[in-house]
Coordinates of C-alpha atoms and ligand atoms in Angstrom, one line a residue:
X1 CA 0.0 0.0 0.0
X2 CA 2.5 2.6 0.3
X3 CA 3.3 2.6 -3.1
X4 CA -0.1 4.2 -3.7
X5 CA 0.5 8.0 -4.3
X6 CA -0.6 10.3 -2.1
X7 CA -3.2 13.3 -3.2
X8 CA -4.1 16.6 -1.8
X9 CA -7.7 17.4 -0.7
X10 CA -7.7 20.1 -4.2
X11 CA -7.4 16.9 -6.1
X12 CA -9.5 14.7 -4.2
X13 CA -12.5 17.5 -4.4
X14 CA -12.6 17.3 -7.8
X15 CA -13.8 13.8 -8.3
X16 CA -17.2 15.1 -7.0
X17 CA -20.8 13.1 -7.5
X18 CA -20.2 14.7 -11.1
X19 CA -17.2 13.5 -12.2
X20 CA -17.0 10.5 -14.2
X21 CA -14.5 9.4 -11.4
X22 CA -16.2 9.7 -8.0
X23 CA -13.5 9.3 -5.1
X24 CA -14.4 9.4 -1.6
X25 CA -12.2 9.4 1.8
X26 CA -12.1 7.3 4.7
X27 CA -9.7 8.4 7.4
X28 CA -6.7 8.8 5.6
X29 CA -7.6 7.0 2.7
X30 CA -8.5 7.6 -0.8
X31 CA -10.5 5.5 -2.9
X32 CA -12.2 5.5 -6.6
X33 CA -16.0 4.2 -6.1
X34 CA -16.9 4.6 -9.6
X35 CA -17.6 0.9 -10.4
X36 CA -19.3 0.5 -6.4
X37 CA -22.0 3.4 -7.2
X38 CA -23.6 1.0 -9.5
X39 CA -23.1 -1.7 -6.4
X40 CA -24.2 0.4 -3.9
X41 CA -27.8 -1.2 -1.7
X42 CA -28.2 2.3 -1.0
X43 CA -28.0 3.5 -5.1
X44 CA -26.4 6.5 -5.9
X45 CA -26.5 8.4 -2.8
X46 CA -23.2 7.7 -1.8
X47 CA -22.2 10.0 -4.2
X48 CA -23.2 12.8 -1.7
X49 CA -20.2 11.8 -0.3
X50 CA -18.2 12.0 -3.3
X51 CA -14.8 14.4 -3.3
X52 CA -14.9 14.6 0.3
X53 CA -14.7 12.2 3.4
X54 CA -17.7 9.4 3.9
X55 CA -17.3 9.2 7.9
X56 CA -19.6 11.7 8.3
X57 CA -21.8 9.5 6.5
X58 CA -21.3 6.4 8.0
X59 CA -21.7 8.5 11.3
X60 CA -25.5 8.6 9.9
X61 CA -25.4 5.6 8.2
X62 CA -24.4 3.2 11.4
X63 CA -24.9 0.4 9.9
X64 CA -21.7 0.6 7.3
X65 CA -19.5 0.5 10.6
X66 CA -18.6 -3.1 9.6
X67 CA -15.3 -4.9 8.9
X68 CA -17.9 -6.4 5.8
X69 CA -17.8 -3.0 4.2
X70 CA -14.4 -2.0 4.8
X71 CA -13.5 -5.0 3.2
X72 CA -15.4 -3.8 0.1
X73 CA -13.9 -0.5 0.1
X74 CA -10.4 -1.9 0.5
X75 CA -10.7 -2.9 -3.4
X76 CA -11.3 0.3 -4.2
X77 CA -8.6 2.1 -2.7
X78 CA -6.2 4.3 -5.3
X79 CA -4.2 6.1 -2.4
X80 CA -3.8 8.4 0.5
X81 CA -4.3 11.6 1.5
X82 CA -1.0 13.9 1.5
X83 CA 0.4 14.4 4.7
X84 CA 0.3 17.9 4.6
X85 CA -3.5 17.6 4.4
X86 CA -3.6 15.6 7.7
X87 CA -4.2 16.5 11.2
X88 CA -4.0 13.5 13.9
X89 CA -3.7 10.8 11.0
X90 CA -7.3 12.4 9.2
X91 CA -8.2 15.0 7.3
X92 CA -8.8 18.5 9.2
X93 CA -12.0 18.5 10.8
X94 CA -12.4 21.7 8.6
X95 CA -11.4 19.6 5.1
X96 CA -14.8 17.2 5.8
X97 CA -17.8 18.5 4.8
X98 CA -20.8 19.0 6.8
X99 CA -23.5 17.0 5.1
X100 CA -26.4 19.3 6.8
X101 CA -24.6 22.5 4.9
X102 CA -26.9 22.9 2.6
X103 CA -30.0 22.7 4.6
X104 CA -32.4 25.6 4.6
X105 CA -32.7 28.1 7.3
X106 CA -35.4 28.2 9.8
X107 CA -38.2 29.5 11.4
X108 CA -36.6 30.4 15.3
X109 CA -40.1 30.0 17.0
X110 CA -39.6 26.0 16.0
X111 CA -38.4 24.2 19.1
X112 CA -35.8 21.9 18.3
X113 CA -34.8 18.3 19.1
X114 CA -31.9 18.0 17.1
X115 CA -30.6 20.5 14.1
X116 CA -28.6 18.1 12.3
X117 CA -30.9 16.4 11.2
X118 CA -33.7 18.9 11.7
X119 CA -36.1 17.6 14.1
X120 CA -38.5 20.2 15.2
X121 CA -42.1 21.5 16.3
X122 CA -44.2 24.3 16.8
X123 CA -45.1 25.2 20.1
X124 CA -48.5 24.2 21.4
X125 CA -50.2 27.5 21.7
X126 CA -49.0 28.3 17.9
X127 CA -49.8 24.6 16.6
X128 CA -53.3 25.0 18.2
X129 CA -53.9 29.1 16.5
X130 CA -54.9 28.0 13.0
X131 CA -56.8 25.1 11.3
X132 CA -54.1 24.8 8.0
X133 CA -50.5 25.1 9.7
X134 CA -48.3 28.1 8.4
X135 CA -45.3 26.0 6.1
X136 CA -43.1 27.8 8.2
X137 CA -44.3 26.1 11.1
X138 CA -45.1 22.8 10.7
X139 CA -43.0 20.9 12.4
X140 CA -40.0 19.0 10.7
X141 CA -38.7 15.0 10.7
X142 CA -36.0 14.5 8.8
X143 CA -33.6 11.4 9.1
X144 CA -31.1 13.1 7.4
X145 CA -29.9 15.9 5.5
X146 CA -32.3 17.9 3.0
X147 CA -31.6 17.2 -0.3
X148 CA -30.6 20.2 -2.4
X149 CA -32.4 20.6 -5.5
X150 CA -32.6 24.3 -6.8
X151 CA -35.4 25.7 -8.0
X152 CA -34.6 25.6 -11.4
X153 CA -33.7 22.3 -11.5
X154 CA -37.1 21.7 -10.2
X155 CA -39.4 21.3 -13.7
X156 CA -36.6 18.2 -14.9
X157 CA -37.0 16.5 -11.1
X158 CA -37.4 12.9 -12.3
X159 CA -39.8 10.6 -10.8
X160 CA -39.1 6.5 -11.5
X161 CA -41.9 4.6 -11.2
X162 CA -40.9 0.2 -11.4
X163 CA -43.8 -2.2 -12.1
X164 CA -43.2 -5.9 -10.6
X165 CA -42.7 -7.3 -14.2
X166 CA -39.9 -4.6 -14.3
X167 CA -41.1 -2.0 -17.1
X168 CA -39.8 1.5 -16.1
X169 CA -41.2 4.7 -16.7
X170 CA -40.2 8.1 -15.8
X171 CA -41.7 11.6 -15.5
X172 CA -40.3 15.1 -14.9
X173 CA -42.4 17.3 -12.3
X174 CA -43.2 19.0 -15.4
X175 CA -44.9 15.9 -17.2
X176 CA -46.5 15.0 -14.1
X177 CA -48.5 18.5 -13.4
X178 CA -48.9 18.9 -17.2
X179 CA -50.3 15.1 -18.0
X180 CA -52.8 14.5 -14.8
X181 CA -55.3 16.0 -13.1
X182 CA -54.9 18.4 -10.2
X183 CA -55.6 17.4 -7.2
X184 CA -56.7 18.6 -3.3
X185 CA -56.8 17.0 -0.3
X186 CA -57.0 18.4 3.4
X187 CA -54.3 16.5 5.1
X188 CA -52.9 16.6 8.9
X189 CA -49.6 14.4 9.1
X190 CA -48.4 12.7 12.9
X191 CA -45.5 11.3 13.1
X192 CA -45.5 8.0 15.3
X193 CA -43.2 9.2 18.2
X194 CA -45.6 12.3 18.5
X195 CA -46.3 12.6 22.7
X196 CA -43.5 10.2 23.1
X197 CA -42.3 12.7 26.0
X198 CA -45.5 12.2 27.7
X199 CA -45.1 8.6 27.6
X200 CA -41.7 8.4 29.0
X201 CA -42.4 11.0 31.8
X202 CA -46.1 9.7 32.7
X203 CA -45.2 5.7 32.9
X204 CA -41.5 6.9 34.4
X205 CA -40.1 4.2 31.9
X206 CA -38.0 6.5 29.4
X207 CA -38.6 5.0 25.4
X208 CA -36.3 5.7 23.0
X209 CA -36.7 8.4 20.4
X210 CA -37.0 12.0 19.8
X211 CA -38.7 13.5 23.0
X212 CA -41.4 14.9 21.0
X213 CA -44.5 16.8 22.9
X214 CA -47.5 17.5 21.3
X215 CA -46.1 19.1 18.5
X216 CA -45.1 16.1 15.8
X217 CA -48.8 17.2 14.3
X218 CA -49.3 19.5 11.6
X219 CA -52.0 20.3 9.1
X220 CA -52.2 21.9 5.5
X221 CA -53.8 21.4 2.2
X222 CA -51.8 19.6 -0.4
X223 CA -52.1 19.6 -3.7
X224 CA -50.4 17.2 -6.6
X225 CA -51.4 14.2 -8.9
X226 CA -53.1 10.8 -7.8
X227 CA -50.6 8.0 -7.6
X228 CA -53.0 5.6 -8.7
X229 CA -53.6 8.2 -12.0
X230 CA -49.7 8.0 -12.7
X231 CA -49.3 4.0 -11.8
X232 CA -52.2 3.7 -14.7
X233 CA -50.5 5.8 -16.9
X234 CA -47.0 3.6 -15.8
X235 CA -49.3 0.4 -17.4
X236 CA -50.1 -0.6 -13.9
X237 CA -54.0 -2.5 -14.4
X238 CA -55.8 -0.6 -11.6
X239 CA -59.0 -2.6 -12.0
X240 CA -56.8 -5.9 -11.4
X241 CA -55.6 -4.2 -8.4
X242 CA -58.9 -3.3 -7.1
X243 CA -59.9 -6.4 -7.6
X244 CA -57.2 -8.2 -5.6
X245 CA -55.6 -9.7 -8.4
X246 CA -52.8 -8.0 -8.6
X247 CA -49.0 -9.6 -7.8
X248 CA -47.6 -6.7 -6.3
X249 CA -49.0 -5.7 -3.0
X250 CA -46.8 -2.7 -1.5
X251 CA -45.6 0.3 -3.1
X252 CA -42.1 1.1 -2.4
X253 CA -41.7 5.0 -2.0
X254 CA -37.6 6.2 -2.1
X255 CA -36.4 9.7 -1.4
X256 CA -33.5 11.6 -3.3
X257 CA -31.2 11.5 0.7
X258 CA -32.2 7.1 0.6
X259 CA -35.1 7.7 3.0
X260 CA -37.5 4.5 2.2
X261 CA -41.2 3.2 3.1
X262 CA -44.3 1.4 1.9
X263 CA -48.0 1.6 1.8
X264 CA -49.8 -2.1 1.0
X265 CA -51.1 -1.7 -2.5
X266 CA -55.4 -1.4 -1.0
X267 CA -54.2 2.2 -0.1
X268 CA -53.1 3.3 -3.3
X269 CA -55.4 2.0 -5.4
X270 CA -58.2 2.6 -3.3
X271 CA -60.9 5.2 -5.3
X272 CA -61.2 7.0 -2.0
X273 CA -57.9 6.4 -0.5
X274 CA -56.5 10.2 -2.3
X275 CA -52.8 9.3 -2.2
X276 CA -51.4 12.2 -3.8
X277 CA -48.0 12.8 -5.2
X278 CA -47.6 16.4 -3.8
X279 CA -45.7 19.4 -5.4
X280 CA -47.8 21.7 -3.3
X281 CA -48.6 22.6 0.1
X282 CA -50.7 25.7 1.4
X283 CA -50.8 26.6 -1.9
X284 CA -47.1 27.7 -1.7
X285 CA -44.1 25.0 -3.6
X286 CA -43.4 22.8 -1.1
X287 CA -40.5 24.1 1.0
X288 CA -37.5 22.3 1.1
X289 CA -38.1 20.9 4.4
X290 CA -41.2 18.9 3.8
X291 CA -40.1 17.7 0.4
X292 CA -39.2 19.9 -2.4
X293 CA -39.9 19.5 -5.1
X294 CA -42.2 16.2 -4.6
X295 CA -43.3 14.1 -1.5
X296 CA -45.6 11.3 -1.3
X297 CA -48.8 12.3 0.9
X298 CA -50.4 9.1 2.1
X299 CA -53.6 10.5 4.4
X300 CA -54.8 8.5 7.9
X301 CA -51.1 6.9 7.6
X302 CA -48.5 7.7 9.9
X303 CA -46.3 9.9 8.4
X304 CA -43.3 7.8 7.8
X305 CA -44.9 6.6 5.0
X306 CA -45.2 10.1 3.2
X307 CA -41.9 10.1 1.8
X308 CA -40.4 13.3 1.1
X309 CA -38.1 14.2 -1.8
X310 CA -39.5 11.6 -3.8
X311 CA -37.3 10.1 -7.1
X312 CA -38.6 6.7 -7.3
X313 CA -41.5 4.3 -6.7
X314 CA -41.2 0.7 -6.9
X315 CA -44.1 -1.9 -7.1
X316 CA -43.0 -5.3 -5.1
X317 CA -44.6 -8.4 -3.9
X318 CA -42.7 -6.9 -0.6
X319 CA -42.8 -3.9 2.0
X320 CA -39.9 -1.7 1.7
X321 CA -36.5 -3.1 3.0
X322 CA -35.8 -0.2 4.9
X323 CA -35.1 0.3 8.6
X324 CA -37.8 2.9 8.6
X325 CA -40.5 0.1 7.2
X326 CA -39.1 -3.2 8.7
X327 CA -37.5 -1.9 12.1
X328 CA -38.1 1.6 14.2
X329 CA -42.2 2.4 13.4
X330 CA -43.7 -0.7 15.3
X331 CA -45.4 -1.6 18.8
X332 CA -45.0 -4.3 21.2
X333 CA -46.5 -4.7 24.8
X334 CA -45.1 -2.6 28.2
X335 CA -42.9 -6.2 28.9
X336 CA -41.3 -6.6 25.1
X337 CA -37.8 -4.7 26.0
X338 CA -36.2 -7.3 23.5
X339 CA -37.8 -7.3 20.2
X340 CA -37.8 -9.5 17.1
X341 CA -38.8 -7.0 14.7
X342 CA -40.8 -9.5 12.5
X343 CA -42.8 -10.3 15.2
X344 CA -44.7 -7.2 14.3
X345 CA -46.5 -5.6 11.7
X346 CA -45.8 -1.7 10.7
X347 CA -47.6 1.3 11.5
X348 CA -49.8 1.9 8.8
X349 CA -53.1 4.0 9.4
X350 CA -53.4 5.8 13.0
X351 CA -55.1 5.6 16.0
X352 CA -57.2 8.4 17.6
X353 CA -55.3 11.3 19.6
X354 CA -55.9 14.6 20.8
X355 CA -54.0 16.7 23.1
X356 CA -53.9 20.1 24.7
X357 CA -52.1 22.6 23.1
X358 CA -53.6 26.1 25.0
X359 CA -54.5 26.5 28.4
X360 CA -55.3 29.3 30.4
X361 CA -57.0 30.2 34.0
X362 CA -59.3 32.9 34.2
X363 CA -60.8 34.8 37.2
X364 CA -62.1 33.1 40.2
X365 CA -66.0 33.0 40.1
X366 CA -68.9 33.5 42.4
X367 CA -67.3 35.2 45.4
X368 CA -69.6 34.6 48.4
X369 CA -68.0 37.1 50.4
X370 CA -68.5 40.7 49.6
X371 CA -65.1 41.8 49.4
X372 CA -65.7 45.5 49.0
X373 CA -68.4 45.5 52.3
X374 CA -65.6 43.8 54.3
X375 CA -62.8 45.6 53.3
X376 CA -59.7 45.9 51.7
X377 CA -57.6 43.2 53.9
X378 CA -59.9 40.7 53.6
X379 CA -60.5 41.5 50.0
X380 CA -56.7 40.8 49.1
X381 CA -57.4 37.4 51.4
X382 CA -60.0 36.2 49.2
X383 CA -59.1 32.6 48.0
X384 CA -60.9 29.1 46.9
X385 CA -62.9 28.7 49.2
X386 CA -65.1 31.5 49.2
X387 CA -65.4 31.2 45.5
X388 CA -67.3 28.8 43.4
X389 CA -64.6 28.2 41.2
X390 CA -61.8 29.8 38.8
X391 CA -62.4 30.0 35.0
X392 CA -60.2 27.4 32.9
X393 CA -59.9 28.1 28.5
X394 CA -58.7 25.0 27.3
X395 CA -57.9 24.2 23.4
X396 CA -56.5 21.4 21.4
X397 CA -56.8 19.1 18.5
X398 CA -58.1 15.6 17.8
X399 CA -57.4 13.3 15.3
X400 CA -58.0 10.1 14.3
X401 CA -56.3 7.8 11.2
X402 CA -57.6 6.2 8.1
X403 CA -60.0 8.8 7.2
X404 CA -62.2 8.3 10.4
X405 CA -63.5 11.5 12.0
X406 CA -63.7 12.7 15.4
X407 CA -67.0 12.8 16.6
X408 CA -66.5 13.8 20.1
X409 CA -63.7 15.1 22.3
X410 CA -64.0 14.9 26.4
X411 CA -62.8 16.9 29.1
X412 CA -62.0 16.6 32.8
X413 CA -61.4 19.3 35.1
X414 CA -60.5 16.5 38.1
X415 CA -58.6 14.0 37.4
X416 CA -61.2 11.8 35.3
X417 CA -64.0 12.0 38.1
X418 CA -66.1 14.0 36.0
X419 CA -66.4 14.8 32.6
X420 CA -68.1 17.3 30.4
X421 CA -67.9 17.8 26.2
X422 CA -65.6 20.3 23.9
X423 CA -67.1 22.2 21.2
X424 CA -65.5 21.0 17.7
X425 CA -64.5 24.0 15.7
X426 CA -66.5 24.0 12.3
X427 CA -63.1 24.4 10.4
X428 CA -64.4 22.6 7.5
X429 CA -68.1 24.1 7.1
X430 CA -68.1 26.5 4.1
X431 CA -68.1 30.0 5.6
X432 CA -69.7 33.4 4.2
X433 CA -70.2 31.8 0.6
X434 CA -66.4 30.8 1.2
X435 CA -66.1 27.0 0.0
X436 CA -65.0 24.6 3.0
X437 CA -61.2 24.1 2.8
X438 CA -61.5 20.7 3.5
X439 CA -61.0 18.6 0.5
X440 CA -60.6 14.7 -0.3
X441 CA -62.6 11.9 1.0
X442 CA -62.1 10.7 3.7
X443 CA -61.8 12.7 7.0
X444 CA -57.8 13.7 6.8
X445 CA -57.5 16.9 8.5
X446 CA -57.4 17.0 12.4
X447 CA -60.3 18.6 13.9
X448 CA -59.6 21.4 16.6
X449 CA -61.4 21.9 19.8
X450 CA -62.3 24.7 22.7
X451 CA -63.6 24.1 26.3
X452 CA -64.4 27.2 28.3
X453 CA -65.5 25.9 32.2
X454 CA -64.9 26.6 35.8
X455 CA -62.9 24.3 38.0
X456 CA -64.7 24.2 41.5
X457 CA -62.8 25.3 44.1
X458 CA -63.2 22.1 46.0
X459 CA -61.2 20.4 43.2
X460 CA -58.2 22.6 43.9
X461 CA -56.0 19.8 46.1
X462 CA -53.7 20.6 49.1
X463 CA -51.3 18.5 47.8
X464 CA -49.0 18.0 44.0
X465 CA -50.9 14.6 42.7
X466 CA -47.8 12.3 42.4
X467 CA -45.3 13.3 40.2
X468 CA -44.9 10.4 37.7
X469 CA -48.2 10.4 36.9
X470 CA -48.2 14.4 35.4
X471 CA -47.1 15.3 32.1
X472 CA -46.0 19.1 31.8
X473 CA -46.6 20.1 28.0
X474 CA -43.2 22.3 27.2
X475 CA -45.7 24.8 25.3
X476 CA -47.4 25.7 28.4
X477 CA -46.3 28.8 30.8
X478 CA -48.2 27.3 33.9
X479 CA -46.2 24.2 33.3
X480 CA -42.9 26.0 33.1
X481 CA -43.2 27.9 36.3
X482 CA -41.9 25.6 38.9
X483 CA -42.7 28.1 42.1
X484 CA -46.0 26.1 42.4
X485 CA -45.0 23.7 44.4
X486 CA -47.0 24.0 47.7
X487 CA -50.0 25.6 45.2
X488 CA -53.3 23.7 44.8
X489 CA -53.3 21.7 41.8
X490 CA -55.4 19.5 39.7
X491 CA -55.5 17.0 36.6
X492 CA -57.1 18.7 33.3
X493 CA -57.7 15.7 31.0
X494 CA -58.8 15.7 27.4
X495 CA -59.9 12.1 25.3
X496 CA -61.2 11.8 21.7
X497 CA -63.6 9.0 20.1
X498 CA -63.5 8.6 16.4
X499 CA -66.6 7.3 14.3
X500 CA -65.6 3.9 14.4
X501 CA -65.9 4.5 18.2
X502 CA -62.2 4.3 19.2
X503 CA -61.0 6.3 22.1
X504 CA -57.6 6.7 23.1
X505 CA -56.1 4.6 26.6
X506 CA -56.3 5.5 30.5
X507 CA -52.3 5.1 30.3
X508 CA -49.2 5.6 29.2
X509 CA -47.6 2.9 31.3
X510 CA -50.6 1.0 29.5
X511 CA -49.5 1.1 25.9
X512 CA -45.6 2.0 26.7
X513 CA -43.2 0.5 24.1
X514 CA -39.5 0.2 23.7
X515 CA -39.5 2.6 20.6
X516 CA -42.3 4.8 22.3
X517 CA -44.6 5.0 19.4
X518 CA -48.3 5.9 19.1
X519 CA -48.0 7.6 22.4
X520 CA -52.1 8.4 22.0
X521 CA -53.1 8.1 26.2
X522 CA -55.3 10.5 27.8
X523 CA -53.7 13.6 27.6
X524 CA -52.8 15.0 31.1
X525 CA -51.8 18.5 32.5
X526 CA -51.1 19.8 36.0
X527 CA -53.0 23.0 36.8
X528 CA -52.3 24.8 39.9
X529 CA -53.7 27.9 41.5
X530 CA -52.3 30.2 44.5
X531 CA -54.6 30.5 47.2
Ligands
MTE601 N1 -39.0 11.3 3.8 C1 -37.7 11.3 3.6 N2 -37.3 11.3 2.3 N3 -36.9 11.5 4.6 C2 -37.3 11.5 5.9 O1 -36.5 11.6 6.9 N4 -39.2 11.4 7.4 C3 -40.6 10.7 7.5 C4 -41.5 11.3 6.5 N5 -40.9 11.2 5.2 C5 -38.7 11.4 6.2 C6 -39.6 11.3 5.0 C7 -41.2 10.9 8.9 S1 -40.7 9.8 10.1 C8 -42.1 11.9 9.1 S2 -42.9 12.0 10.6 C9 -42.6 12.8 8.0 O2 -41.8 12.6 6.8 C10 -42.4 14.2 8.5 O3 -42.8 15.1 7.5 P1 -42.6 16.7 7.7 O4 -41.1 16.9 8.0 O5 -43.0 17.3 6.4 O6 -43.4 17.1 8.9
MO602 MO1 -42.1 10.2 11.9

């Protein structure tokens, strides 16, 4: 090997992803992949790496930590990088490039998990404000970096679409919006892990993931093409399909950064299923975020399945081989700590959630003292129990998967002793001659709720309720001020039931799971008063 000539980095960033001769690094070494891109499990998005260092790749990409690939690589190897290039035996740390460079910028009020990748949501009160969530605000899951496509380049975007006998056809962006009908559809997306916070801090058993709140919920109108109008175009037989006689069963969905996952082939044939292949979201492109310049949209699914940055769809007999499909988006039971991951099926279509993303106390109510004929002192002395009760404004959302609507939410001011019902915001009536923005059909979009009552003062405890069993929503002040301690305090509880009759769980430590997915229990918040 040290024969092999050594290059500088100058040389080295020259065989880019456009060069005929890709070269990447790994530590100090140089190799030519050219002939591995065609290789490659993961297709041609190693050549993100190309003319610069893979390890911050494979930092990503765990799984190619293996002697197995380095023995692959090995064959490849043309030489080494020039000492003067080196620092501690590797390139300089400011030689490698950062693969999350060329994501976009972002909106502050976000809050954020992790930048790189972008994990992030909207703060409950702001989540809660509007019934289609601002682009700017809806909150972001991305397993990598955002692929940069320029908007330009967007028109010649190419779409693959594979059928299981192996014909291939592709279509530019341009083709697709010029060649099929446009198309609508009103369409919240939840990822899996949203709430997963409030499952690890309400059953005290931590699950692994993003510590999402309430947040990992959005809502907007998409527009784009029907899949099933493009996979009939592709020569796919859609009445076959609908008919159940067709030998693929799942379509594959890849994004341009390898991000993979599949929908069983019902879903996308169904004539009322509205999987859309999206270029458009509030009306706006889609921003590069959530997908530009072309995302799958599969409504009532959890959202892994709408893949974003979509180049190619693949028609199989099988799910998707990915990690995202075959590992990571599945439940078990509270005891399953050690999983065989075949042992159960994926996430497809949701269950039925809702949460609390605004709360606020009012005044207290219903004095039975007359302050003002006793007097100032005992005025400022008035507390709980000479009142009836203190106002409480709660709002949040519901939501239910597979195009089921919510047909009634449920509050408790204590605890779950008593309940009483939330008004459902008419988001999707047609207003003032206005046509309803609610579009597709099935029930896709969330529905958003408002509860306006008075907790009575008796419900007000002396004590905290126990710790482990409170969930404190990041979003809200009252939960973020910790000098209550020593206040009064109650449970405010909210539950949804879909039309199918499903309501969410009592508990967390209930439905807890290793990977802390569909985190859907009773949503709980502390509420404490002075006095
Ligand atoms: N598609 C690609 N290509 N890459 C990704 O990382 N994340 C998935 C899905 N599609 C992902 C993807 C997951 S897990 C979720 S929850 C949604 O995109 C998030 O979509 P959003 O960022 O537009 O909210
Ligand atoms: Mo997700």
């Amino acid at each position: 090997g040290q024969n092999l000539p050594r290059f500088r980095i100058n040389e080295i960033r020259k065989h880019g992803a456009n060069s005929e001769n890709p070269w990447i690094m790994h530590g100090d070494k140089v190799y030519d992949i050219t002939e591995w891109v065609p290789a490659h499990p993961g297709g041609r998005v190693i050549l993100q790496a190309a003319g610069g260092s893979i390890d911050p790749y494979w930092d990503i990409f765990t799984i190619h930590k293996n002697q197995y690939v380095y023995d692959i690589l090995e064959q490849y190897l043309i030489g080494f990088v020039d000492q003067a290039d080196l620092v501690d035996g590797k390139p300089a740390h400011d030689q490698i490039e950062d693969p999350f460079e060329h994501d976009p910028e972002r909106d502050p009020s976000l809050i954020t998990h992790t930048a790189k990748p972008r994990n992030a949501e909207p703060p409950g009160e702001a989540l809660g404000a509007r019934f289609l969530t601002p682009n700017e605000l809806f909150y972001v899951r991305n397993h990598m970096w955002v692929p940069n496509i320029r908007d330009h380049e967007s028109d010649n975007h190419r779409l693959t679409i594979e059928l299981v006998d192996g014909t291939v056809k592709v279509y530019t962006l341009e083709e697709l919006r010029e060649k099929f009908p446009k198309r609508k559809i009103t369409a919240a997306l939840q990822c899996s892990g949203n709430r997963r916070s409030h499952m690890s801090e309400a059953s005290g058993r931590k699950a692994n993931g993003l510590p999402w709140s309430a947040g990992a919920i959005s809502n907007a109108s998409w527009e784009g093409v029907y899949l099933a109008d493009v996979l009939a175009d592709a020569g796919f037989d859609l009445t076959e399909a609908r008919n159940g006689l067709s030998e693929a069963q799942h379509v594959q969905f890849m994004g341009l950064e390898a991000y993979g996952a599949s929908i069983p082939l019902r879903k996308a044939v169904d004539p009322f299923g509205d999987v859309l292949l999206a270029y458009s979201m509030n009306g706006k492109p889609l921003p590069r975020d959530h997908g530009f310049p072309l995302r799958a949209i599969v409504p009532g699914y959890v959202a892994a399945r709408s893949v974003k940055w979509l180049n190619h769809i693949t028609l199989s007999e099988e799910e998707s081989a990915s990690q995202w499909q075959r590992k990571d988006y599945k439940c078990f039971g509270p005891n399953q700590t050690r999983v065989d991951w075949d042992d159960a099926p994926a996430i497809q279509e949701m269950p039925v959630q809702s949460a609390i993303t605004g709360l606020r106390l009012g005044k207290w109510i219903g004095s039975k003292i007359d302050s003002h004929a006793l007097g100032n002192d005992v005025a400022g002395k008035q507390s709980r129990d000479d009142s009836l009760g203190r106002e409480i404004y709660l709002s949040g959302y519901a939501f239910s998967g597979g195009g089921r609507s919510i047909i009634r939410v449920d509050v408790s001011l204590d605890d779950g002793l008593s309940w009483d019902q939330a008004i459902l915001l008419p988001d999707c009536v047609s207003n003032n001659g206005e046509p309803s923005p609610c579009q597709g059909h099935g029930t896709w979009a969330w529905k958003r709720w408002q509860y306006a009552g008075l907790i009575p003062a008796a419900i007000f405890k002396e004590k905290l309720y126990n710790e482990s069993a409170l969930v404190k929503a990041s979003s809200n002040e009252h939960h973020q001020n910790k000098a209550w301690t020593g206040q009064r305090c109650t449970n405010v509880l909210v539950k949804a039931v879909d039309d199918a009759y499903n309501t969410q769980p009592e508990s967390h430590a209930a439905t807890w799971n290793i990977r802390g997915n569909l985190a859907t229990a009773w949503h709980r918040m502390q509420v404490c008063t002075a006095g």
